[in-house]
PDB file of N, CA and C in Angstrom:
ATOM      1  N   MET A 367      10.860  -4.254  27.536  1.00 56.00           N
ATOM      2  CA  MET A 367      12.297  -4.282  27.653  1.00 56.00           C
ATOM      3  C   MET A 367      12.717  -3.430  28.842  1.00 56.00           C
ATOM      4  N   LYS A 368      13.111  -4.089  29.871  1.00 74.00           N
ATOM      5  CA  LYS A 368      13.534  -3.366  31.063  1.00 74.00           C
ATOM      6  C   LYS A 368      15.012  -3.002  30.999  1.00 74.00           C
ATOM      7  N   ASN A 369      15.747  -3.667  30.128  1.00 84.00           N
ATOM      8  CA  ASN A 369      17.172  -3.403  30.004  1.00 84.00           C
ATOM      9  C   ASN A 369      17.388  -2.298  28.968  1.00 84.00           C
ATOM     10  N   PRO A 370      17.953  -1.132  29.359  1.00 87.00           N
ATOM     11  CA  PRO A 370      18.138  -0.035  28.406  1.00 87.00           C
ATOM     12  C   PRO A 370      19.092  -0.386  27.266  1.00 87.00           C
ATOM     13  N   ILE A 371      20.028  -1.265  27.505  1.00 90.00           N
ATOM     14  CA  ILE A 371      20.953  -1.651  26.437  1.00 90.00           C
ATOM     15  C   ILE A 371      20.202  -2.401  25.341  1.00 90.00           C
ATOM     16  N   SER A 372      19.262  -3.244  25.708  1.00 88.00           N
ATOM     17  CA  SER A 372      18.452  -3.969  24.721  1.00 88.00           C
ATOM     18  C   SER A 372      17.602  -3.000  23.913  1.00 88.00           C
ATOM     19  N   ALA A 373      17.047  -2.001  24.571  1.00 87.00           N
ATOM     20  CA  ALA A 373      16.216  -1.014  23.880  1.00 87.00           C
ATOM     21  C   ALA A 373      17.049  -0.216  22.883  1.00 87.00           C
ATOM     22  N   VAL A 374      18.232   0.208  23.281  1.00 90.00           N
ATOM     23  CA  VAL A 374      19.108   0.967  22.388  1.00 90.00           C
ATOM     24  C   VAL A 374      19.557   0.090  21.220  1.00 90.00           C
ATOM     25  N   ALA A 375      19.882  -1.162  21.482  1.00 90.00           N
ATOM     26  CA  ALA A 375      20.295  -2.079  20.420  1.00 90.00           C
ATOM     27  C   ALA A 375      19.155  -2.308  19.428  1.00 90.00           C
ATOM     28  N   ALA A 376      17.940  -2.475  19.927  1.00 90.00           N
ATOM     29  CA  ALA A 376      16.781  -2.678  19.049  1.00 90.00           C
ATOM     30  C   ALA A 376      16.538  -1.440  18.192  1.00 90.00           C
ATOM     31  N   LEU A 377      16.629  -0.262  18.800  1.00 92.00           N
ATOM     32  CA  LEU A 377      16.432   0.983  18.057  1.00 92.00           C
ATOM     33  C   LEU A 377      17.511   1.146  16.988  1.00 92.00           C
ATOM     34  N   ALA A 378      18.760   0.852  17.335  1.00 92.00           N
ATOM     35  CA  ALA A 378      19.859   0.953  16.370  1.00 92.00           C
ATOM     36  C   ALA A 378      19.658  -0.017  15.211  1.00 92.00           C
ATOM     37  N   LEU A 379      19.168  -1.206  15.496  1.00 93.00           N
ATOM     38  CA  LEU A 379      18.910  -2.194  14.454  1.00 93.00           C
ATOM     39  C   LEU A 379      17.814  -1.715  13.503  1.00 93.00           C
ATOM     40  N   ILE A 380      16.753  -1.161  14.048  1.00 94.00           N
ATOM     41  CA  ILE A 380      15.644  -0.676  13.220  1.00 94.00           C
ATOM     42  C   ILE A 380      16.086   0.500  12.352  1.00 94.00           C
ATOM     43  N   VAL A 381      16.748   1.481  12.963  1.00 93.00           N
ATOM     44  CA  VAL A 381      17.203   2.655  12.212  1.00 93.00           C
ATOM     45  C   VAL A 381      18.243   2.248  11.169  1.00 93.00           C
ATOM     46  N   GLY A 382      19.171   1.396  11.556  1.00 92.00           N
ATOM     47  CA  GLY A 382      20.208   0.947  10.621  1.00 92.00           C
ATOM     48  C   GLY A 382      19.640   0.217   9.429  1.00 92.00           C
ATOM     49  N   SER A 383      18.693  -0.676   9.668  1.00 93.00           N
ATOM     50  CA  SER A 383      18.099  -1.411   8.548  1.00 93.00           C
ATOM     51  C   SER A 383      17.304  -0.474   7.646  1.00 93.00           C
ATOM     52  N   GLY A 384      16.659   0.531   8.218  1.00 89.00           N
ATOM     53  CA  GLY A 384      15.944   1.521   7.408  1.00 89.00           C
ATOM     54  C   GLY A 384      16.885   2.322   6.528  1.00 89.00           C
ATOM     55  N   LEU A 385      18.032   2.710   7.078  1.00 90.00           N
ATOM     56  CA  LEU A 385      19.023   3.453   6.296  1.00 90.00           C
ATOM     57  C   LEU A 385      19.614   2.596   5.177  1.00 90.00           C
ATOM     58  N   ILE A 386      19.907   1.350   5.476  1.00 90.00           N
ATOM     59  CA  ILE A 386      20.450   0.455   4.449  1.00 90.00           C
ATOM     60  C   ILE A 386      19.428   0.242   3.333  1.00 90.00           C
ATOM     61  N   HIS A 387      18.193  -0.027   3.702  1.00 87.00           N
ATOM     62  CA  HIS A 387      17.149  -0.230   2.690  1.00 87.00           C
ATOM     63  C   HIS A 387      16.959   1.033   1.855  1.00 87.00           C
ATOM     64  N   GLY A 388      16.925   2.189   2.501  1.00 83.00           N
ATOM     65  CA  GLY A 388      16.766   3.448   1.775  1.00 83.00           C
ATOM     66  C   GLY A 388      17.892   3.703   0.793  1.00 83.00           C
ATOM     67  N   THR A 389      19.097   3.343   1.167  1.00 81.00           N
ATOM     68  CA  THR A 389      20.248   3.511   0.281  1.00 81.00           C
ATOM     69  C   THR A 389      20.168   2.548  -0.899  1.00 81.00           C
ATOM     70  N   TRP A 390      19.853   1.297  -0.638  1.00 81.00           N
ATOM     71  CA  TRP A 390      19.760   0.299  -1.708  1.00 81.00           C
ATOM     72  C   TRP A 390      18.662   0.619  -2.711  1.00 81.00           C
ATOM     73  N   THR A 391      17.573   1.221  -2.259  1.00 75.00           N
ATOM     74  CA  THR A 391      16.440   1.496  -3.142  1.00 75.00           C
ATOM     75  C   THR A 391      16.428   2.923  -3.680  1.00 75.00           C
ATOM     76  N   ASN A 392      17.490   3.686  -3.431  1.00 72.00           N
ATOM     77  CA  ASN A 392      17.572   5.087  -3.889  1.00 72.00           C
ATOM     78  C   ASN A 392      16.397   5.918  -3.396  1.00 72.00           C
ATOM     79  N   ARG A 393      15.964   5.684  -2.177  1.00 73.00           N
ATOM     80  CA  ARG A 393      14.812   6.382  -1.616  1.00 73.00           C
ATOM     81  C   ARG A 393      15.016   7.891  -1.578  1.00 73.00           C
ATOM     82  N   TRP A 394      16.235   8.344  -1.345  1.00 72.00           N
ATOM     83  CA  TRP A 394      16.486   9.767  -1.131  1.00 72.00           C
ATOM     84  C   TRP A 394      17.147  10.451  -2.313  1.00 72.00           C
ATOM     85  N   ARG A 395      17.353   9.736  -3.411  1.00 71.00           N
ATOM     86  CA  ARG A 395      17.956  10.353  -4.589  1.00 71.00           C
ATOM     87  C   ARG A 395      17.474   9.623  -5.838  1.00 71.00           C
ATOM     88  N   THR A 396      17.647  10.265  -6.968  1.00 69.00           N
ATOM     89  CA  THR A 396      17.239   9.678  -8.237  1.00 69.00           C
ATOM     90  C   THR A 396      18.381   8.836  -8.793  1.00 69.00           C
ATOM     91  N   ALA A 397      18.054   7.680  -9.285  1.00 69.00           N
ATOM     92  CA  ALA A 397      19.063   6.808  -9.894  1.00 69.00           C
ATOM     93  C   ALA A 397      19.616   7.487 -11.142  1.00 69.00           C
ATOM     94  N   PRO A 398      20.943   7.471 -11.333  1.00 73.00           N
ATOM     95  CA  PRO A 398      21.539   8.164 -12.473  1.00 73.00           C
ATOM     96  C   PRO A 398      21.048   7.663 -13.827  1.00 73.00           C
ATOM     97  N   ALA A 399      20.764   6.400 -13.954  1.00 79.00           N
ATOM     98  CA  ALA A 399      20.346   5.852 -15.250  1.00 79.00           C
ATOM     99  C   ALA A 399      18.885   6.141 -15.567  1.00 79.00           C
ATOM    100  N   LEU A 400      18.152   6.726 -14.638  1.00 84.00           N
ATOM    101  CA  LEU A 400      16.717   6.925 -14.824  1.00 84.00           C
ATOM    102  C   LEU A 400      16.400   7.829 -16.014  1.00 84.00           C
ATOM    103  N   ALA A 401      17.119   8.922 -16.178  1.00 84.00           N
ATOM    104  CA  ALA A 401      16.867   9.831 -17.300  1.00 84.00           C
ATOM    105  C   ALA A 401      17.141   9.133 -18.630  1.00 84.00           C
ATOM    106  N   GLU A 402      18.191   8.336 -18.665  1.00 87.00           N
ATOM    107  CA  GLU A 402      18.522   7.593 -19.882  1.00 87.00           C
ATOM    108  C   GLU A 402      17.432   6.571 -20.209  1.00 87.00           C
ATOM    109  N   LEU A 403      16.947   5.898 -19.190  1.00 87.00           N
ATOM    110  CA  LEU A 403      15.876   4.920 -19.399  1.00 87.00           C
ATOM    111  C   LEU A 403      14.586   5.607 -19.823  1.00 87.00           C
ATOM    112  N   ALA A 404      14.286   6.757 -19.242  1.00 90.00           N
ATOM    113  CA  ALA A 404      13.074   7.495 -19.608  1.00 90.00           C
ATOM    114  C   ALA A 404      13.131   7.931 -21.065  1.00 90.00           C
ATOM    115  N   ALA A 405      14.314   8.301 -21.543  1.00 90.00           N
ATOM    116  CA  ALA A 405      14.460   8.717 -22.941  1.00 90.00           C
ATOM    117  C   ALA A 405      14.161   7.565 -23.898  1.00 90.00           C
ATOM    118  N   ARG A 406      14.365   6.350 -23.452  1.00 92.00           N
ATOM    119  CA  ARG A 406      14.109   5.184 -24.307  1.00 92.00           C
ATOM    120  C   ARG A 406      12.616   4.968 -24.552  1.00 92.00           C
ATOM    121  N   LEU A 407      11.762   5.574 -23.750  1.00 93.00           N
ATOM    122  CA  LEU A 407      10.319   5.434 -23.964  1.00 93.00           C
ATOM    123  C   LEU A 407       9.902   5.988 -25.325  1.00 93.00           C
ATOM    124  N   ASP A 408      10.671   6.972 -25.835  1.00 91.00           N
ATOM    125  CA  ASP A 408      10.344   7.548 -27.142  1.00 91.00           C
ATOM    126  C   ASP A 408      10.478   6.532 -28.271  1.00 91.00           C
ATOM    127  N   SER A 409      11.195   5.437 -28.028  1.00 94.00           N
ATOM    128  CA  SER A 409      11.386   4.438 -29.079  1.00 94.00           C
ATOM    129  C   SER A 409      10.232   3.435 -29.168  1.00 94.00           C
ATOM    130  N   VAL A 410       9.262   3.542 -28.279  1.00 95.00           N
ATOM    131  CA  VAL A 410       8.093   2.655 -28.358  1.00 95.00           C
ATOM    132  C   VAL A 410       7.292   3.066 -29.596  1.00 95.00           C
ATOM    133  N   PRO A 411       7.063   2.153 -30.522  1.00 96.00           N
ATOM    134  CA  PRO A 411       6.412   2.514 -31.782  1.00 96.00           C
ATOM    135  C   PRO A 411       4.956   2.937 -31.604  1.00 96.00           C
ATOM    136  N   THR A 412       4.536   3.829 -32.498  1.00 95.00           N
ATOM    137  CA  THR A 412       3.140   4.269 -32.492  1.00 95.00           C
ATOM    138  C   THR A 412       2.298   3.469 -33.484  1.00 95.00           C
ATOM    139  N   VAL A 413       2.952   2.694 -34.338  1.00 96.00           N
ATOM    140  CA  VAL A 413       2.245   1.823 -35.284  1.00 96.00           C
ATOM    141  C   VAL A 413       2.796   0.412 -35.116  1.00 96.00           C
ATOM    142  N   LEU A 414       1.897  -0.524 -34.852  1.00 94.00           N
ATOM    143  CA  LEU A 414       2.254  -1.939 -34.693  1.00 94.00           C
ATOM    144  C   LEU A 414       1.292  -2.758 -35.543  1.00 94.00           C
ATOM    145  N   GLY A 415       1.721  -3.116 -36.731  1.00 94.00           N
ATOM    146  CA  GLY A 415       0.827  -3.847 -37.627  1.00 94.00           C
ATOM    147  C   GLY A 415      -0.380  -2.992 -37.968  1.00 94.00           C
ATOM    148  N   ASP A 416      -1.585  -3.500 -37.669  1.00 95.00           N
ATOM    149  CA  ASP A 416      -2.819  -2.756 -37.925  1.00 95.00           C
ATOM    150  C   ASP A 416      -3.153  -1.770 -36.809  1.00 95.00           C
ATOM    151  N   TRP A 417      -2.359  -1.756 -35.750  1.00 97.00           N
ATOM    152  CA  TRP A 417      -2.629  -0.906 -34.588  1.00 97.00           C
ATOM    153  C   TRP A 417      -1.953   0.455 -34.747  1.00 97.00           C
ATOM    154  N   THR A 418      -2.718   1.516 -34.453  1.00 97.00           N
ATOM    155  CA  THR A 418      -2.199   2.881 -34.504  1.00 97.00           C
ATOM    156  C   THR A 418      -2.468   3.556 -33.169  1.00 97.00           C
ATOM    157  N   ALA A 419      -1.475   4.321 -32.694  1.00 97.00           N
ATOM    158  CA  ALA A 419      -1.584   4.936 -31.370  1.00 97.00           C
ATOM    159  C   ALA A 419      -1.959   6.407 -31.448  1.00 97.00           C
ATOM    160  N   THR A 420      -2.719   6.829 -30.451  1.00 96.00           N
ATOM    161  CA  THR A 420      -3.025   8.234 -30.221  1.00 96.00           C
ATOM    162  C   THR A 420      -2.505   8.576 -28.835  1.00 96.00           C
ATOM    163  N   ALA A 421      -1.680   9.618 -28.759  1.00 95.00           N
ATOM    164  CA  ALA A 421      -1.088  10.003 -27.472  1.00 95.00           C
ATOM    165  C   ALA A 421      -2.137  10.621 -26.554  1.00 95.00           C
ATOM    166  N   GLN A 422      -2.019  10.340 -25.277  1.00 94.00           N
ATOM    167  CA  GLN A 422      -2.893  10.893 -24.247  1.00 94.00           C
ATOM    168  C   GLN A 422      -2.024  11.715 -23.295  1.00 94.00           C
ATOM    169  N   ALA A 423      -2.537  12.827 -22.826  1.00 91.00           N
ATOM    170  CA  ALA A 423      -1.769  13.689 -21.919  1.00 91.00           C
ATOM    171  C   ALA A 423      -1.957  13.248 -20.468  1.00 91.00           C
ATOM    172  N   ILE A 424      -0.872  13.304 -19.712  1.00 90.00           N
ATOM    173  CA  ILE A 424      -0.927  13.075 -18.268  1.00 90.00           C
ATOM    174  C   ILE A 424      -0.573  14.401 -17.615  1.00 90.00           C
ATOM    175  N   PRO A 425      -1.427  14.919 -16.744  1.00 88.00           N
ATOM    176  CA  PRO A 425      -1.139  16.206 -16.108  1.00 88.00           C
ATOM    177  C   PRO A 425       0.194  16.174 -15.348  1.00 88.00           C
ATOM    178  N   PRO A 426       0.982  17.244 -15.444  1.00 89.00           N
ATOM    179  CA  PRO A 426       2.270  17.307 -14.747  1.00 89.00           C
ATOM    180  C   PRO A 426       2.144  17.062 -13.243  1.00 89.00           C
ATOM    181  N   ARG A 427       1.029  17.472 -12.662  1.00 86.00           N
ATOM    182  CA  ARG A 427       0.831  17.266 -11.223  1.00 86.00           C
ATOM    183  C   ARG A 427       0.810  15.776 -10.890  1.00 86.00           C
ATOM    184  N   GLN A 428       0.143  14.982 -11.715  1.00 83.00           N
ATOM    185  CA  GLN A 428       0.097  13.537 -11.477  1.00 83.00           C
ATOM    186  C   GLN A 428       1.469  12.899 -11.663  1.00 83.00           C
ATOM    187  N   MET A 429       2.230  13.402 -12.622  1.00 86.00           N
ATOM    188  CA  MET A 429       3.594  12.894 -12.813  1.00 86.00           C
ATOM    189  C   MET A 429       4.449  13.195 -11.585  1.00 86.00           C
ATOM    190  N   ALA A 430       4.295  14.393 -11.045  1.00 85.00           N
ATOM    191  CA  ALA A 430       5.078  14.778  -9.865  1.00 85.00           C
ATOM    192  C   ALA A 430       4.685  13.941  -8.655  1.00 85.00           C
ATOM    193  N   ILE A 431       3.397  13.711  -8.476  1.00 81.00           N
ATOM    194  CA  ILE A 431       2.931  12.903  -7.342  1.00 81.00           C
ATOM    195  C   ILE A 431       3.472  11.482  -7.455  1.00 81.00           C
ATOM    196  N   ALA A 432       3.489  10.944  -8.666  1.00 82.00           N
ATOM    197  CA  ALA A 432       3.983   9.579  -8.873  1.00 82.00           C
ATOM    198  C   ALA A 432       5.502   9.503  -8.795  1.00 82.00           C
ATOM    199  N   GLY A 433       6.165  10.637  -8.940  1.00 82.00           N
ATOM    200  CA  GLY A 433       7.621  10.622  -8.947  1.00 82.00           C
ATOM    201  C   GLY A 433       8.177  10.068 -10.245  1.00 82.00           C
ATOM    202  N   ALA A 434       7.390  10.124 -11.300  1.00 88.00           N
ATOM    203  CA  ALA A 434       7.809   9.593 -12.596  1.00 88.00           C
ATOM    204  C   ALA A 434       8.657  10.624 -13.336  1.00 88.00           C
ATOM    205  N   VAL A 435       9.714  10.157 -13.988  1.00 89.00           N
ATOM    206  CA  VAL A 435      10.568  11.054 -14.761  1.00 89.00           C
ATOM    207  C   VAL A 435      10.300  10.930 -16.261  1.00 89.00           C
ATOM    208  N   GLY A 436       9.535   9.947 -16.652  1.00 91.00           N
ATOM    209  CA  GLY A 436       9.176   9.769 -18.047  1.00 91.00           C
ATOM    210  C   GLY A 436       7.913   8.940 -18.155  1.00 91.00           C
ATOM    211  N   GLN A 437       7.204   9.103 -19.280  1.00 93.00           N
ATOM    212  CA  GLN A 437       5.962   8.353 -19.454  1.00 93.00           C
ATOM    213  C   GLN A 437       5.532   8.348 -20.902  1.00 93.00           C
ATOM    214  N   ILE A 438       4.756   7.356 -21.258  1.00 94.00           N
ATOM    215  CA  ILE A 438       3.954   7.402 -22.476  1.00 94.00           C
ATOM    216  C   ILE A 438       2.566   6.901 -22.090  1.00 94.00           C
ATOM    217  N   SER A 439       1.585   7.582 -22.601  1.00 95.00           N
ATOM    218  CA  SER A 439       0.197   7.183 -22.398  1.00 95.00           C
ATOM    219  C   SER A 439      -0.456   7.236 -23.773  1.00 95.00           C
ATOM    220  N   ARG A 440      -0.875   6.093 -24.239  1.00 96.00           N
ATOM    221  CA  ARG A 440      -1.430   6.011 -25.589  1.00 96.00           C
ATOM    222  C   ARG A 440      -2.646   5.097 -25.621  1.00 96.00           C
ATOM    223  N   VAL A 441      -3.477   5.349 -26.615  1.00 97.00           N
ATOM    224  CA  VAL A 441      -4.581   4.442 -26.918  1.00 97.00           C
ATOM    225  C   VAL A 441      -4.310   3.896 -28.315  1.00 97.00           C
ATOM    226  N   TYR A 442      -4.101   2.592 -28.379  1.00 98.00           N
ATOM    227  CA  TYR A 442      -3.868   1.921 -29.658  1.00 98.00           C
ATOM    228  C   TYR A 442      -5.208   1.408 -30.173  1.00 98.00           C
ATOM    229  N   THR A 443      -5.484   1.680 -31.448  1.00 98.00           N
ATOM    230  CA  THR A 443      -6.732   1.212 -32.056  1.00 98.00           C
ATOM    231  C   THR A 443      -6.418   0.335 -33.265  1.00 98.00           C
ATOM    232  N   ASN A 444      -7.275  -0.653 -33.443  1.00 97.00           N
ATOM    233  CA  ASN A 444      -7.187  -1.535 -34.597  1.00 97.00           C
ATOM    234  C   ASN A 444      -8.517  -1.409 -35.330  1.00 97.00           C
ATOM    235  N   PRO A 445      -8.568  -0.555 -36.362  1.00 95.00           N
ATOM    236  CA  PRO A 445      -9.842  -0.331 -37.051  1.00 95.00           C
ATOM    237  C   PRO A 445     -10.368  -1.571 -37.767  1.00 95.00           C
ATOM    238  N   THR A 446      -9.480  -2.473 -38.156  1.00 94.00           N
ATOM    239  CA  THR A 446      -9.891  -3.695 -38.844  1.00 94.00           C
ATOM    240  C   THR A 446     -10.769  -4.557 -37.947  1.00 94.00           C
ATOM    241  N   LYS A 447     -10.377  -4.671 -36.681  1.00 95.00           N
ATOM    242  CA  LYS A 447     -11.117  -5.516 -35.739  1.00 95.00           C
ATOM    243  C   LYS A 447     -11.992  -4.716 -34.783  1.00 95.00           C
ATOM    244  N   GLY A 448     -11.896  -3.380 -34.838  1.00 95.00           N
ATOM    245  CA  GLY A 448     -12.702  -2.544 -33.951  1.00 95.00           C
ATOM    246  C   GLY A 448     -12.295  -2.641 -32.490  1.00 95.00           C
ATOM    247  N   LEU A 449     -11.004  -2.820 -32.232  1.00 97.00           N
ATOM    248  CA  LEU A 449     -10.511  -2.981 -30.866  1.00 97.00           C
ATOM    249  C   LEU A 449      -9.663  -1.788 -30.446  1.00 97.00           C
ATOM    250  N   THR A 450      -9.641  -1.511 -29.144  1.00 97.00           N
ATOM    251  CA  THR A 450      -8.760  -0.483 -28.589  1.00 97.00           C
ATOM    252  C   THR A 450      -8.074  -1.030 -27.341  1.00 97.00           C
ATOM    253  N   VAL A 451      -6.857  -0.558 -27.121  1.00 96.00           N
ATOM    254  CA  VAL A 451      -6.082  -0.935 -25.943  1.00 96.00           C
ATOM    255  C   VAL A 451      -5.419   0.324 -25.402  1.00 96.00           C
ATOM    256  N   SER A 452      -5.561   0.561 -24.108  1.00 95.00           N
ATOM    257  CA  SER A 452      -4.880   1.685 -23.460  1.00 95.00           C
ATOM    258  C   SER A 452      -3.554   1.204 -22.897  1.00 95.00           C
ATOM    259  N   VAL A 453      -2.500   1.990 -23.127  1.00 95.00           N
ATOM    260  CA  VAL A 453      -1.161   1.645 -22.649  1.00 95.00           C
ATOM    261  C   VAL A 453      -0.608   2.823 -21.858  1.00 95.00           C
ATOM    262  N   LEU A 454      -0.124   2.533 -20.659  1.00 92.00           N
ATOM    263  CA  LEU A 454       0.533   3.542 -19.832  1.00 92.00           C
ATOM    264  C   LEU A 454       1.844   2.958 -19.344  1.00 92.00           C
ATOM    265  N   LEU A 455       2.947   3.590 -19.705  1.00 93.00           N
ATOM    266  CA  LEU A 455       4.271   3.184 -19.242  1.00 93.00           C
ATOM    267  C   LEU A 455       4.874   4.345 -18.470  1.00 93.00           C
ATOM    268  N   LEU A 456       5.276   4.091 -17.243  1.00 90.00           N
ATOM    269  CA  LEU A 456       5.911   5.111 -16.413  1.00 90.00           C
ATOM    270  C   LEU A 456       7.341   4.695 -16.122  1.00 90.00           C
ATOM    271  N   CYS A 457       8.219   5.668 -16.037  1.00 90.00           N
ATOM    272  CA  CYS A 457       9.610   5.414 -15.689  1.00 90.00           C
ATOM    273  C   CYS A 457       9.938   6.216 -14.436  1.00 90.00           C
ATOM    274  N   GLY A 458      10.372   5.514 -13.406  1.00 85.00           N
ATOM    275  CA  GLY A 458      10.729   6.164 -12.149  1.00 85.00           C
ATOM    276  C   GLY A 458      11.105   5.121 -11.125  1.00 85.00           C
ATOM    277  N   LEU A 459      11.406   5.580  -9.944  1.00 79.00           N
ATOM    278  CA  LEU A 459      11.728   4.665  -8.854  1.00 79.00           C
ATOM    279  C   LEU A 459      10.453   4.011  -8.353  1.00 79.00           C
ATOM    280  N   PRO A 460      10.538   2.823  -7.765  1.00 76.00           N
ATOM    281  CA  PRO A 460       9.331   2.124  -7.327  1.00 76.00           C
ATOM    282  C   PRO A 460       8.426   2.989  -6.450  1.00 76.00           C
ATOM    283  N   GLY A 461       8.598   3.066  -5.210  1.00 74.00           N
ATOM    284  CA  GLY A 461       7.843   3.908  -4.292  1.00 74.00           C
ATOM    285  C   GLY A 461       6.454   4.310  -4.733  1.00 74.00           C
ATOM    286  N   ASN A 462       6.284   5.598  -5.008  1.00 74.00           N
ATOM    287  CA  ASN A 462       4.957   6.147  -5.312  1.00 74.00           C
ATOM    288  C   ASN A 462       4.355   5.613  -6.601  1.00 74.00           C
ATOM    289  N   ILE A 463       5.189   5.205  -7.555  1.00 80.00           N
ATOM    290  CA  ILE A 463       4.636   4.682  -8.807  1.00 80.00           C
ATOM    291  C   ILE A 463       3.876   3.389  -8.555  1.00 80.00           C
ATOM    292  N   SER A 464       4.407   2.547  -7.696  1.00 79.00           N
ATOM    293  CA  SER A 464       3.801   1.228  -7.521  1.00 79.00           C
ATOM    294  C   SER A 464       2.843   1.122  -6.347  1.00 79.00           C
ATOM    295  N   THR A 465       3.008   1.923  -5.335  1.00 77.00           N
ATOM    296  CA  THR A 465       2.129   1.816  -4.165  1.00 77.00           C
ATOM    297  C   THR A 465       1.565   3.181  -3.805  1.00 77.00           C
ATOM    298  N   HIS A 466       0.292   3.321  -4.038  1.00 73.00           N
ATOM    299  CA  HIS A 466      -0.407   4.554  -3.676  1.00 73.00           C
ATOM    300  C   HIS A 466      -1.905   4.260  -3.626  1.00 73.00           C
ATOM    301  N   THR A 467      -2.637   5.167  -3.057  1.00 76.00           N
ATOM    302  CA  THR A 467      -4.090   5.006  -2.965  1.00 76.00           C
ATOM    303  C   THR A 467      -4.731   5.367  -4.313  1.00 76.00           C
ATOM    304  N   PRO A 468      -5.928   4.874  -4.590  1.00 78.00           N
ATOM    305  CA  PRO A 468      -6.569   5.119  -5.887  1.00 78.00           C
ATOM    306  C   PRO A 468      -6.776   6.595  -6.221  1.00 78.00           C
ATOM    307  N   ASP A 469      -6.912   7.458  -5.219  1.00 76.00           N
ATOM    308  CA  ASP A 469      -7.167   8.868  -5.511  1.00 76.00           C
ATOM    309  C   ASP A 469      -5.992   9.541  -6.222  1.00 76.00           C
ATOM    310  N   VAL A 470      -4.809   8.941  -6.211  1.00 70.00           N
ATOM    311  CA  VAL A 470      -3.668   9.510  -6.932  1.00 70.00           C
ATOM    312  C   VAL A 470      -3.879   9.353  -8.436  1.00 70.00           C
ATOM    313  N   CYS A 471      -4.281   8.168  -8.881  1.00 70.00           N
ATOM    314  CA  CYS A 471      -4.507   7.928 -10.308  1.00 70.00           C
ATOM    315  C   CYS A 471      -5.897   8.376 -10.758  1.00 70.00           C
ATOM    316  N   TYR A 472      -6.849   8.267  -9.862  1.00 72.00           N
ATOM    317  CA  TYR A 472      -8.232   8.590 -10.191  1.00 72.00           C
ATOM    318  C   TYR A 472      -8.723   9.675  -9.242  1.00 72.00           C
ATOM    319  N   PRO A 473      -8.530  10.956  -9.603  1.00 69.00           N
ATOM    320  CA  PRO A 473      -8.874  12.046  -8.693  1.00 69.00           C
ATOM    321  C   PRO A 473     -10.325  12.027  -8.217  1.00 69.00           C
ATOM    322  N   GLY A 474     -11.223  11.445  -8.982  1.00 66.00           N
ATOM    323  CA  GLY A 474     -12.626  11.399  -8.577  1.00 66.00           C
ATOM    324  C   GLY A 474     -12.941  10.290  -7.587  1.00 66.00           C
ATOM    325  N   ALA A 475     -11.949   9.451  -7.277  1.00 56.00           N
ATOM    326  CA  ALA A 475     -12.183   8.296  -6.390  1.00 56.00           C
ATOM    327  C   ALA A 475     -12.422   8.725  -4.963  1.00 56.00           C
TER     328      ALA A 475
END
């Protein structure tokens, strides 16, 4: 781009679109309803038919890295059928919760 006006216009377009996207996705602040939604995780039942849940701890450091404001981590077991299922529900803004490298979830990776 030899024309400085074109360069400035392109830069303004890139910065402007980044600011608009950041505002729409709450990149720089927490959504007000997030705490209310996180509180609803407590209503997930620990007994579902023959399935019984055991709570699992998630280290606070991992929660902070993920940017999660609420979570449940449980292992549901069905002794009748000898089956287990791990369940992890996180509440937070997309960003770090959905896109990160494996070493965030699996420190040994």
